[in-house]
Amino acid sequence: MNKAIILKSRPKGTPQLSDFKSIEEKMPQVMQGEVLLKTLFVSVDPYLRGRMSDAESYVPPFELNKPVSSGIVAEVVESKNDNFKKGDFVSNLLEWKEYQVSTGEGLQKLDPSLQPLSVYLGIVGMTGMTAYMGLTKIGKPKAGETIVVSGAAGAVGSVVGQIGKILGCRVIGIAGSDDKVEMLKSKFGFDEAINYNTTKDMNKAIAEAAPNGVDIYFDNVGGSISDAVHRNINQFARVIICGAISLYNATELPMGPRVEGLLIKKSALMQGFIVSDFSDKFAEGAQQLGQWLQEGKLTYEETVVEGFDSIPEAFIGLFTGKNTGKMIVKV
Amino acid sequence: MNKAIILKSRPKGTPQLSDFKSIEEKMPQVMQGEVLLKTLFVSVDPYLRGRMSDAESYVPPFELNKPVSSGIVAEVVESKNDNFKKGDFVSNLLEWKEYQVSTGEGLQKLDPSLQPLSVYLGIVGMTGMTAYMGLTKIGKPKAGETIVVSGAAGAVGSVVGQIGKILGCRVIGIAGSDDKVEMLKSKFGFDEAINYNTTKDMNKAIAEAAPNGVDIYFDNVGGSISDAVHRNINQFARVIICGAISLYNATELPMGPRVEGLLIKKSALMQGFIVSDFSDKFAEGAQQLGQWLQEGKLTYEETVVEGFDSIPEAFIGLFTGKNTGKMIVKV
């Protein structure tokens, strides 16, 4: 029998284990032109929370009682498609199933000799691409500028900070534990890092860490942490809105200080994006990220949870900061 | 004796007449190299409210007990400067005085045969330039797109709408009276206009006026009107923050719905600006605005208040929508 994890109910507020259900189904049959894929690594990402609601969004919501899907690395275990052979490793947006068939469309072949397979879900995958596109295409950093990154110890944030350093900027990270703060400085080369859980006056802490003000704010979290960063932005600042994890589970419309006055006063820009807005620049991004990784200029961190049945728990853990770097489930 | 209007106290909330004082002083002496200017027309603008506070901003605050300054058209009544002769008309940022001396620096000579002198404070001055720069350089409108303008019957808003029409867009204005709404459609060519004072459900009214959604929002007001527009923006929308007149007199930090989630969902941009951000493009703007005006593609409206002593009253009237189009004081 094959296993799948379906969305049983649309989460209200923070997702609960009871919103998901593990089901068994018959093993799929492989038709001519198809391949059978065995799931090896599953990426769990904050943005999936949006697709679990039925509110209008840039991507359609997940259907109830159907498997959830996310970025997955799989092995071809049977092939009736000339483009793939048994033993190939591939990745794509796939369903939370132990086994599934694919026509091959959209499957990207992976080379396990270049880097561990899970990394294709992270720094050289959509995670790294998201960091690269947001920072370079919207933020347009200039050497000597100051970048603040929230959710800095997360999958995207830790790459943003490293790219900022490569480009000659001062980089300040905001994260939620002393361990993460320490790692941002020692492993990822951030100039300063702030633990928002133990800092009383975030406004002042950011002002001290950024004595020349904040030119670029790469925002993964939204909410009150962002309010404190906004108070420290410079003229012509760029605020890149990549995520708002602090708001995803809100059950009412989140309120906060209006930003219009600030944006005028500072002639500042705020721009939201998703990585696919820049799909015409993916080739450039992949080339640049791969080069930096091979030159040893980029490093990464993974939090690996074991077992197919742990996928919902790993996903839910994102909202309480259980992960450092990319959260991966190894099946 | 000469008259001047000074800032007596920093306004708390909405400016009051008692925040200003008319004083008399000796007529200034004209030294070699200087000219004596007689004030003819005074521009009063919402942005002056910001300079009356002592909060940090992009321009230094007005000093207490010193004259306020704004855009002024004046006549040269005495000249000891070879570049100017008696009878010349000039404009610049000048003080609220009946007479003042100038070294000539920054004075722009005006041709009264091209258009009425007051227009140099409006559509072919900083007002028109503000509309042009914000809409074309940040909004980047494409023919067929839908533009919503708040404060549409104001000096900047009425020009934004007309430029939008020239560029082939559908233009919807928001204003505060039936007369203004009528004028937006009949005089300025807006496709639709909404009276926010008599419309219960702004969200619905905007949705109906913009059946294809809102691609560009040129925001002069901020606050709850803007919240309703935001709910109707399209993917890749551009929100141009030019003014926030509904917030300028706030005595506490104004709160509202957080925009991060929306900006991500729509891959949308919000950008604040002041006209001087685009000073390198003023020549282009002046040429284009002048051409459209001469071709009869642009028209304008002025609210003219008479008398030097009426300047504070005219300024305060901006915040209750007393003006249609550009608010001017004729001395």
XYZ file of C-alpha atoms in Angstrom:
662
model
C 0.000 0.000 0.000
C 1.010 3.597 -0.600
C 0.813 6.387 1.956
C -0.374 9.971 1.443
C -1.000 12.965 3.689
C -4.156 14.891 2.923
C -5.538 18.218 4.115
C -8.459 17.214 6.295
C -9.601 20.681 7.369
C -8.554 24.254 6.660
C -6.495 25.462 9.638
C -7.961 28.170 11.822
C -5.038 30.134 13.218
C -1.957 27.969 13.778
C -2.226 24.662 11.897
C -2.859 21.610 14.088
C -1.903 17.991 13.523
C -5.638 17.275 13.310
C -5.851 19.404 10.135
C -3.919 16.627 8.351
C -4.540 12.927 7.928
C -2.323 10.096 6.819
C -4.186 7.750 4.500
C -3.363 4.544 2.693
C -4.170 3.945 -0.927
C -3.307 1.483 -3.657
C 0.108 1.724 -5.268
C -0.250 3.738 -8.490
C 0.124 2.006 -11.852
C 2.763 3.278 -14.235
C 1.410 3.922 -17.735
C 3.408 4.283 -20.947
C 5.352 7.588 -20.847
C 5.248 7.801 -17.066
C 7.722 7.237 -14.259
C 7.180 5.997 -10.715
C 8.769 8.270 -8.120
C 9.774 7.388 -4.561
C 9.842 10.417 -2.280
C 13.212 10.978 -0.571
C 13.115 14.551 0.798
C 10.163 16.871 1.372
C 10.465 20.631 1.729
C 8.070 22.273 4.187
C 7.702 26.035 3.723
C 5.780 28.841 5.432
C 4.052 29.840 2.177
C 2.137 26.536 2.189
C 0.037 27.977 5.028
C -1.546 30.397 2.543
C -2.588 27.586 0.225
C -4.309 25.803 3.107
C -6.813 28.675 3.367
C -9.405 29.152 0.686
C -8.836 32.916 0.431
C -7.945 34.193 -3.016
C -4.189 34.159 -3.566
C -1.571 33.989 -6.282
C -1.832 30.216 -6.287
C -5.014 28.179 -5.940
C -5.718 26.764 -2.496
C -5.113 23.102 -1.703
C -8.241 21.006 -2.022
C -9.691 19.409 1.060
C -9.201 15.638 1.329
C -6.507 15.738 -1.346
C -2.755 15.421 -0.726
C -0.803 18.574 0.027
C 2.072 19.318 -2.362
C 5.450 21.019 -1.938
C 8.992 20.820 -3.241
C 10.142 17.195 -3.217
C 13.294 15.279 -4.186
C 12.460 11.802 -5.462
C 14.104 8.796 -7.024
C 12.876 7.208 -10.229
C 12.128 3.596 -9.248
C 10.429 2.557 -12.470
C 10.435 4.247 -15.858
C 8.278 3.952 -18.952
C 9.549 7.333 -20.165
C 12.620 7.516 -22.427
C 13.895 10.684 -20.734
C 14.312 9.033 -17.325
C 15.838 5.798 -16.139
C 15.606 3.869 -12.892
C 17.918 5.441 -10.313
C 17.602 9.008 -11.597
C 17.076 11.678 -8.962
C 14.588 14.435 -9.728
C 12.816 17.325 -8.049
C 9.579 19.211 -8.619
C 6.474 20.409 -6.855
C 5.007 17.008 -5.947
C 2.406 15.510 -3.665
C 2.930 14.369 -0.106
C 2.925 10.688 -1.068
C 5.483 7.949 -0.572
C 5.104 6.952 -4.215
C 3.550 8.815 -7.124
C 3.579 8.698 -10.900
C 4.622 11.557 -13.141
C 4.553 12.161 -16.878
C 8.000 13.659 -16.445
C 6.736 17.155 -17.147
C 8.509 19.705 -14.977
C 10.835 17.149 -13.398
C 14.333 18.526 -12.934
C 17.160 15.954 -12.975
C 19.565 16.303 -10.064
C 23.265 15.449 -9.886
C 24.004 13.866 -6.471
C 27.761 14.255 -7.020
C 27.571 18.062 -6.883
C 25.886 18.378 -3.502
C 23.682 16.410 -1.115
C 20.258 15.835 -2.676
C 18.380 17.765 0.005
C 20.276 20.917 -0.973
C 18.303 21.000 -4.215
C 15.316 21.928 -2.069
C 17.314 24.674 -0.358
C 20.152 26.915 -1.254
C 20.376 25.964 -4.927
C 16.623 25.477 -5.162
C 13.682 27.796 -4.663
C 14.954 28.895 -1.252
C 18.240 30.276 -2.543
C 16.514 31.665 -5.613
C 14.000 33.528 -3.436
C 16.789 35.125 -1.423
C 18.759 36.038 -4.540
C 15.849 37.533 -6.504
C 14.357 39.542 -3.656
C 17.650 40.975 -2.489
C 19.287 41.726 -5.827
C 16.298 42.571 -8.068
C 14.200 44.578 -5.581
C 16.778 45.573 -2.958
C 19.550 46.391 -5.458
C 22.185 46.575 -2.706
C 25.219 48.823 -3.082
C 28.481 48.066 -1.268
C 28.578 49.831 2.081
C 24.821 49.821 2.598
C 23.168 48.302 5.665
C 20.778 45.355 5.301
C 18.493 44.070 8.047
C 17.034 40.570 7.640
C 14.168 39.256 9.774
C 13.669 35.520 10.099
C 17.415 35.586 9.529
C 18.073 32.036 10.733
C 15.412 30.659 8.419
C 16.029 29.042 5.070
C 15.734 32.224 3.015
C 17.050 34.674 5.614
C 20.362 32.909 6.132
C 21.044 33.047 2.381
C 20.016 36.709 2.134
C 22.542 37.673 4.799
C 25.348 35.784 3.099
C 24.606 37.336 -0.297
C 24.550 40.742 1.406
C 28.035 40.112 2.776
C 29.309 38.881 -0.609
C 28.049 42.174 -2.093
C 29.921 44.252 0.477
C 27.077 45.297 2.775
C 26.772 45.477 6.550
C 24.263 42.755 7.515
C 22.164 42.575 10.664
C 20.003 39.552 11.403
C 16.960 39.214 13.649
C 16.171 35.763 15.032
C 14.406 34.162 17.966
C 17.061 32.452 20.122
C 20.581 32.996 21.380
C 21.741 29.885 19.533
C 20.421 31.257 16.268
C 21.953 34.664 16.914
C 25.307 33.044 17.618
C 25.088 30.935 14.472
C 24.206 33.933 12.304
C 27.452 35.578 13.337
C 29.763 32.562 13.528
C 28.514 30.455 10.638
C 26.822 32.882 8.223
C 29.043 35.923 8.749
C 26.365 38.424 9.839
C 27.918 41.556 11.365
C 25.309 41.765 14.119
C 22.360 39.695 15.225
C 19.486 40.462 17.588
C 17.384 37.985 19.583
C 13.893 39.472 19.452
C 12.716 37.181 22.242
C 15.119 38.675 24.776
C 15.367 42.258 23.484
C 13.047 44.706 25.189
C 13.498 47.700 22.915
C 13.864 46.421 19.361
C 13.809 49.947 17.967
C 16.863 50.879 20.023
C 18.643 47.568 19.378
C 18.308 48.035 15.634
C 19.435 51.666 15.855
C 22.554 50.544 17.725
C 23.316 47.693 15.349
C 22.768 49.985 12.345
C 24.405 53.286 13.290
C 24.121 54.499 9.690
C 20.457 53.515 9.422
C 18.843 50.748 7.388
C 19.015 50.912 3.599
C 17.455 47.532 2.856
C 15.067 45.512 4.984
C 14.463 41.937 3.840
C 11.285 41.040 5.697
C 10.314 37.426 6.297
C 8.125 37.951 9.341
C 6.001 41.137 9.326
C 4.329 42.418 12.470
C 5.908 44.259 15.363
C 9.491 43.241 14.530
C 9.056 44.950 11.184
C 7.556 48.039 12.821
C 10.799 48.452 14.753
C 12.917 48.072 11.623
C 10.756 50.568 9.708
C 11.512 53.213 12.329
C 15.180 52.972 11.385
C 15.074 53.148 7.605
C 17.058 55.676 5.602
C 15.975 57.883 2.750
C 15.415 55.798 -0.413
C 15.215 52.592 1.652
C 13.965 49.419 0.001
C 11.718 47.155 2.074
C 11.469 43.734 0.457
C 8.404 41.803 1.612
C 9.214 38.135 1.170
C 7.172 36.621 3.966
C 4.993 37.515 6.901
C 5.154 34.378 8.997
C 4.019 36.264 12.095
C 0.742 37.039 10.316
C -0.034 33.814 8.419
C -1.990 32.271 11.259
C -3.905 35.442 12.170
C -7.637 34.875 12.391
C -8.444 38.601 12.180
C -7.058 41.266 9.870
C -3.765 42.234 11.553
C -3.507 45.918 12.412
C -0.360 47.995 12.774
C 1.090 51.458 12.285
C 0.158 52.914 8.901
C 3.211 53.105 6.654
C 2.125 55.808 4.176
C 3.611 58.720 6.137
C 6.911 56.921 6.596
C 7.180 55.944 2.937
C 6.681 59.584 1.884
C 9.040 60.973 4.502
C 11.779 58.588 3.406
C 10.920 58.303 -0.300
C 11.000 54.603 0.472
C 9.814 51.552 -1.422
C 8.021 48.446 -0.135
C 7.578 45.599 -2.555
C 6.119 42.152 -2.150
C 7.115 39.298 -4.428
C 7.083 35.596 -4.987
C 10.015 33.882 -6.599
C 8.150 33.054 -9.812
C 7.837 36.805 -10.576
C 11.473 36.495 -11.637
C 11.287 33.222 -13.550
C 12.958 34.879 -16.544
C 16.053 35.338 -14.359
C 16.243 31.818 -12.874
C 19.128 30.825 -15.150
C 21.184 33.786 -13.929
C 20.264 33.009 -10.313
C 21.113 29.309 -10.535
C 24.454 30.064 -12.163
C 25.369 32.692 -9.535
C 24.237 30.657 -6.514
C 26.016 27.540 -7.783
C 29.218 29.516 -8.340
C 29.158 31.096 -4.871
C 28.453 27.694 -3.282
C 31.364 26.073 -5.132
C 33.654 28.972 -4.228
C 32.798 28.357 -0.579
C 31.192 31.783 -0.226
C 27.788 30.365 0.662
C 27.020 27.853 3.341
C 23.746 26.486 4.629
C 22.018 24.840 7.538
C 19.299 22.214 7.493
C 16.916 20.963 10.103
C 16.112 17.408 9.065
C 13.110 15.609 10.510
C 12.870 11.874 9.826
C 9.900 9.910 8.580
C 7.085 10.429 6.123
C 4.484 10.709 8.884
C 6.422 13.630 10.418
C 5.684 16.005 7.544
C 2.744 17.814 9.242
C 4.678 18.177 12.498
C 7.712 19.597 10.670
C 5.488 22.064 8.831
C 3.789 23.212 12.026
C 7.205 23.611 13.660
C 8.054 26.393 11.204
C 5.655 28.703 13.043
C 7.363 28.270 16.369
C 10.882 28.549 14.965
C 11.747 24.855 15.420
C 13.948 25.048 12.335
C 17.358 26.522 11.762
C 17.853 27.090 8.075
C 15.923 24.889 5.697
C 13.348 22.525 7.215
C 13.462 19.168 5.437
C 11.707 15.869 6.025
C 13.760 12.818 5.125
C 11.419 10.005 4.199
C 5.465 99.053 6.656
C 5.753 95.494 5.375
C 3.593 92.566 6.427
C 4.666 88.998 7.192
C 2.940 85.869 8.520
C 4.930 83.907 11.056
C 4.491 80.500 12.658
C 3.574 81.322 16.239
C 3.136 77.790 17.561
C 3.519 74.272 16.202
C 0.020 72.969 15.377
C -1.336 70.131 17.467
C -3.687 68.178 15.227
C -5.455 70.384 12.688
C -3.718 73.774 12.325
C -5.613 76.704 13.878
C -5.573 80.359 12.908
C -3.984 81.011 16.317
C -0.899 79.031 15.207
C -0.108 81.921 12.851
C 0.387 85.635 13.409
C 0.450 88.565 11.033
C 3.211 90.983 11.969
C 4.433 94.308 10.640
C 8.066 95.064 10.007
C 10.135 97.699 8.268
C 10.321 97.592 4.488
C 13.523 95.762 3.514
C 16.420 97.687 1.933
C 17.662 96.561 -1.459
C 21.438 96.097 -1.553
C 23.634 95.916 -4.651
C 22.955 92.659 -6.512
C 19.513 92.231 -4.999
C 15.935 92.702 -6.189
C 12.823 93.758 -4.276
C 9.908 91.375 -4.841
C 6.209 92.099 -4.382
C 4.188 88.959 -3.684
C 1.349 88.375 -6.160
C 0.250 84.746 -5.693
C 0.943 82.340 -2.847
C 0.647 78.556 -3.125
C -0.646 76.747 -0.033
C 0.053 73.025 -0.015
C -0.684 70.085 2.291
C 3.005 69.200 2.618
C 3.619 72.454 4.519
C 1.859 70.837 7.483
C 4.830 68.504 7.881
C 7.280 71.392 8.092
C 5.216 72.986 10.865
C 6.027 70.040 13.136
C 9.514 69.600 14.479
C 9.651 65.881 13.746
C 12.529 64.767 11.560
C 11.603 64.915 7.881
C 13.070 65.289 4.415
C 13.084 69.066 4.796
C 13.925 71.009 7.953
C 10.949 72.257 9.985
C 9.879 75.905 9.864
C 11.311 77.938 12.709
C 8.947 79.365 15.287
C 8.382 83.132 15.083
C 9.808 83.232 11.573
C 7.795 83.590 8.362
C 6.457 80.440 6.724
C 7.593 79.894 3.120
C 5.965 78.249 0.103
C 5.797 78.589 -3.678
C 5.201 82.233 -4.595
C 4.819 84.268 -7.796
C 6.176 87.789 -7.372
C 6.868 90.914 -9.379
C 10.238 92.631 -9.400
C 9.465 96.177 -8.196
C 13.059 97.324 -7.816
C 16.249 95.807 -9.191
C 19.929 96.232 -8.371
C 20.693 92.960 -10.155
C 21.585 92.937 -13.856
C 19.684 89.744 -14.501
C 16.319 91.199 -13.521
C 14.503 94.403 -14.356
C 11.523 96.160 -12.809
C 8.308 94.508 -14.033
C 9.758 90.995 -14.373
C 7.629 88.185 -12.981
C 9.392 85.427 -11.078
C 8.636 82.399 -8.904
C 10.472 80.485 -6.228
C 10.094 79.127 -2.725
C 9.689 82.440 -0.886
C 8.528 83.755 2.460
C 4.987 84.734 3.387
C 5.741 88.472 3.160
C 4.193 91.244 1.099
C 7.666 92.412 0.090
C 11.013 90.653 0.322
C 14.487 90.979 -1.137
C 16.272 88.274 -3.072
C 19.760 87.850 -4.462
C 18.108 86.411 -7.545
C 19.378 82.922 -6.770
C 16.786 80.305 -7.672
C 14.324 82.824 -9.125
C 12.625 81.494 -12.237
C 11.467 84.110 -14.760
C 7.870 83.669 -15.890
C 6.265 84.584 -19.208
C 2.763 86.019 -18.530
C 1.854 85.715 -22.219
C 1.961 81.911 -22.126
C -0.503 81.388 -19.290
C -1.941 83.178 -16.259
C 0.780 83.756 -13.684
C -0.900 81.663 -10.989
C -0.605 78.607 -13.239
C 3.160 78.643 -12.638
C 2.328 77.534 -9.096
C 0.090 74.771 -10.407
C -0.082 72.629 -13.440
C 3.206 73.748 -15.016
C 4.857 74.145 -11.615
C 5.586 71.746 -8.780
C 1.976 70.535 -8.708
C 1.955 69.298 -12.284
C 5.491 67.999 -11.900
C 4.496 65.988 -8.818
C 1.620 64.370 -10.708
C 3.785 63.640 -13.743
C 6.748 62.162 -11.848
C 4.741 60.006 -9.468
C 2.464 58.597 -12.131
C 4.954 58.030 -14.928
C 8.171 57.199 -13.052
C 6.731 55.034 -10.257
C 3.360 54.008 -11.692
C 4.640 53.339 -15.222
C 1.098 53.127 -16.626
C 0.356 50.986 -19.649
C -2.582 51.738 -21.932
C -5.663 49.843 -20.838
C -4.714 49.719 -17.169
C -6.970 51.073 -14.427
C -5.811 53.975 -12.240
C -7.512 55.086 -9.029
C -6.677 58.566 -7.682
C -7.591 59.706 -4.177
C -7.819 63.416 -3.444
C -8.715 63.460 -7.130
C -10.182 66.968 -7.124
C -7.067 68.376 -5.498
C -4.260 70.141 -7.300
C -2.149 67.034 -7.920
C -4.987 64.530 -8.233
C -6.777 66.357 -11.038
C -3.577 66.386 -13.095
C -2.843 62.699 -12.385
C -6.242 61.713 -13.746
C -5.794 63.723 -16.914
C -2.329 62.298 -17.568
C -3.775 58.833 -17.003
C -6.391 59.500 -19.687
C -3.777 60.891 -22.097
C -1.828 57.644 -21.615
C -4.852 55.508 -22.461
C -5.870 54.290 -19.011
C -9.239 53.941 -17.301
C -9.247 56.558 -14.515
C -11.375 56.552 -11.364
C -11.325 59.488 -8.964
C -12.239 59.650 -5.292
C -13.317 63.025 -3.881
C -15.415 64.456 -1.076
C -18.470 66.126 -2.636
C -20.971 65.618 -5.435
C -19.783 68.838 -7.076
C -16.222 67.568 -7.161
C -17.305 64.175 -8.467
C -19.286 65.848 -11.237
C -16.357 68.079 -12.151
C -13.925 65.153 -12.275
C -16.079 63.550 -14.938
C -17.232 66.610 -16.893
C -14.133 68.788 -16.762
C -11.202 66.438 -16.214
C -12.438 63.428 -18.165
C -12.334 60.827 -15.391
C -14.239 57.675 -16.365
C -15.772 57.300 -12.932
C -15.725 59.244 -9.682
C -16.800 58.309 -6.167
C -17.911 60.643 -3.367
C -16.424 59.065 -0.253
C -18.616 61.200 1.987
C -21.833 59.672 0.670
C -20.621 56.157 -0.192
C -21.242 53.593 2.522
C -19.227 50.717 1.123
C -16.103 52.147 -0.532
C -14.705 48.677 -1.142
C -17.758 47.752 -3.219
C -17.938 51.120 -4.977
C -14.324 50.805 -6.115
C -14.871 47.200 -7.212
C -17.820 48.319 -9.334
C -15.984 51.289 -10.837
C -12.937 49.111 -11.559
C -14.344 45.813 -12.852
C -10.863 44.747 -14.019
C -9.259 45.661 -10.684
C -6.841 48.459 -9.863
C -3.395 48.451 -11.471
C -2.207 51.819 -10.175
C -3.324 53.684 -7.081
C -2.134 57.279 -6.812
C -2.669 58.030 -3.141
C -2.955 61.587 -1.858
C -4.925 60.869 1.300
C -4.003 57.636 3.115
C -6.231 56.197 5.824
C -9.453 54.262 5.376
C -10.081 55.418 1.797
C -6.774 53.841 0.850
C -7.625 50.650 2.743
C -10.646 50.251 0.466
C -8.566 50.801 -2.673
C -5.895 48.341 -1.509
C -8.542 45.615 -1.299
C -9.075 45.982 -5.052
C -5.527 45.961 -6.396
C -4.366 43.578 -9.092
C -1.256 41.462 -9.275
C 1.811 43.657 -9.879
C -0.105 46.770 -8.773
C 1.813 49.979 -8.109
C 0.684 52.091 -5.151
C 2.171 55.570 -5.407
C 2.227 57.362 -2.067
C 2.225 61.072 -2.845
C 0.377 62.408 0.179
C -1.470 61.327 3.281
C -3.580 64.378 4.048
C -5.949 62.324 6.199
C -3.022 61.549 8.517
C -1.071 64.816 8.636
C -2.994 66.186 11.594
C -2.993 62.948 13.583
C -1.776 63.392 17.142
C -1.154 59.674 17.649
C 0.512 57.141 15.369
C -2.281 56.194 12.950
C -3.083 52.486 12.888
C -4.570 50.484 10.052
C -4.577 47.085 8.379
C -1.059 45.744 7.885
C -0.135 45.716 4.203
C 2.624 43.090 4.150
C 0.337 40.168 3.411
C -1.399 42.030 0.612
C 1.861 43.149 -0.997
C 3.124 39.556 -1.086
C -0.161 38.132 -2.323
C -0.256 40.631 -5.171
C 3.494 41.037 -5.798
C 2.653 44.697 -5.413
C 4.778 47.791 -4.913
C 4.185 50.792 -2.633
C 6.517 53.729 -3.033
C 6.587 57.115 -1.394
C 8.220 60.085 -3.068
C 8.638 63.815 -3.116
C 8.965 65.650 -6.375
C 12.608 66.569 -5.835
C 13.555 62.858 -5.973
C 13.127 63.306 -9.727
C 14.882 66.648 -10.161
C 17.058 65.163 -12.906
C 13.872 64.685 -14.939
C 12.322 68.141 -14.413
C 13.287 69.306 -17.907
C 11.471 66.346 -19.455
C 8.453 66.941 -17.203
C 8.221 70.677 -17.935
C 8.468 70.058 -21.667
C 5.786 67.357 -21.615
C 3.359 69.225 -19.341
C 3.752 72.446 -21.352
C 3.111 70.580 -24.587
C -0.028 68.845 -23.292
C -1.336 72.148 -21.913
C -0.787 73.909 -25.238
C -2.401 71.034 -27.114
C -5.451 71.468 -24.917
C -5.063 67.984 -23.451
C -4.652 69.276 -19.907
C -6.910 71.658 -18.080
C -6.912 72.871 -14.509
C -9.000 74.340 -11.746
C -7.983 76.897 -9.142
C -9.539 77.977 -5.902
C -8.404 81.564 -5.412
C -8.664 83.225 -2.011
C -8.080 86.986 -1.913
C -5.871 88.941 0.440
C -2.488 88.485 2.081
C -4.026 87.986 5.513
C -6.090 85.054 4.199
C -3.060 82.800 3.699
C -3.430 80.840 6.977
C -7.174 80.380 6.429
C -6.591 79.132 2.888
C -3.947 76.705 4.141
C -6.209 75.349 6.879
C -9.008 74.973 4.331
C -6.971 72.306 2.518
C -7.668 69.869 5.338
C -11.428 70.193 5.050
C -11.458 70.050 1.257
C -12.318 73.734 0.755
C -10.311 73.718 -2.458
C -11.035 72.372 -5.879
C -7.808 72.000 -7.780
C -4.944 74.240 -6.801
C -5.453 76.466 -3.755
C -3.965 79.907 -4.409
C -3.964 83.142 -2.435
C -4.049 86.288 -4.571
C -2.408 89.095 -2.639
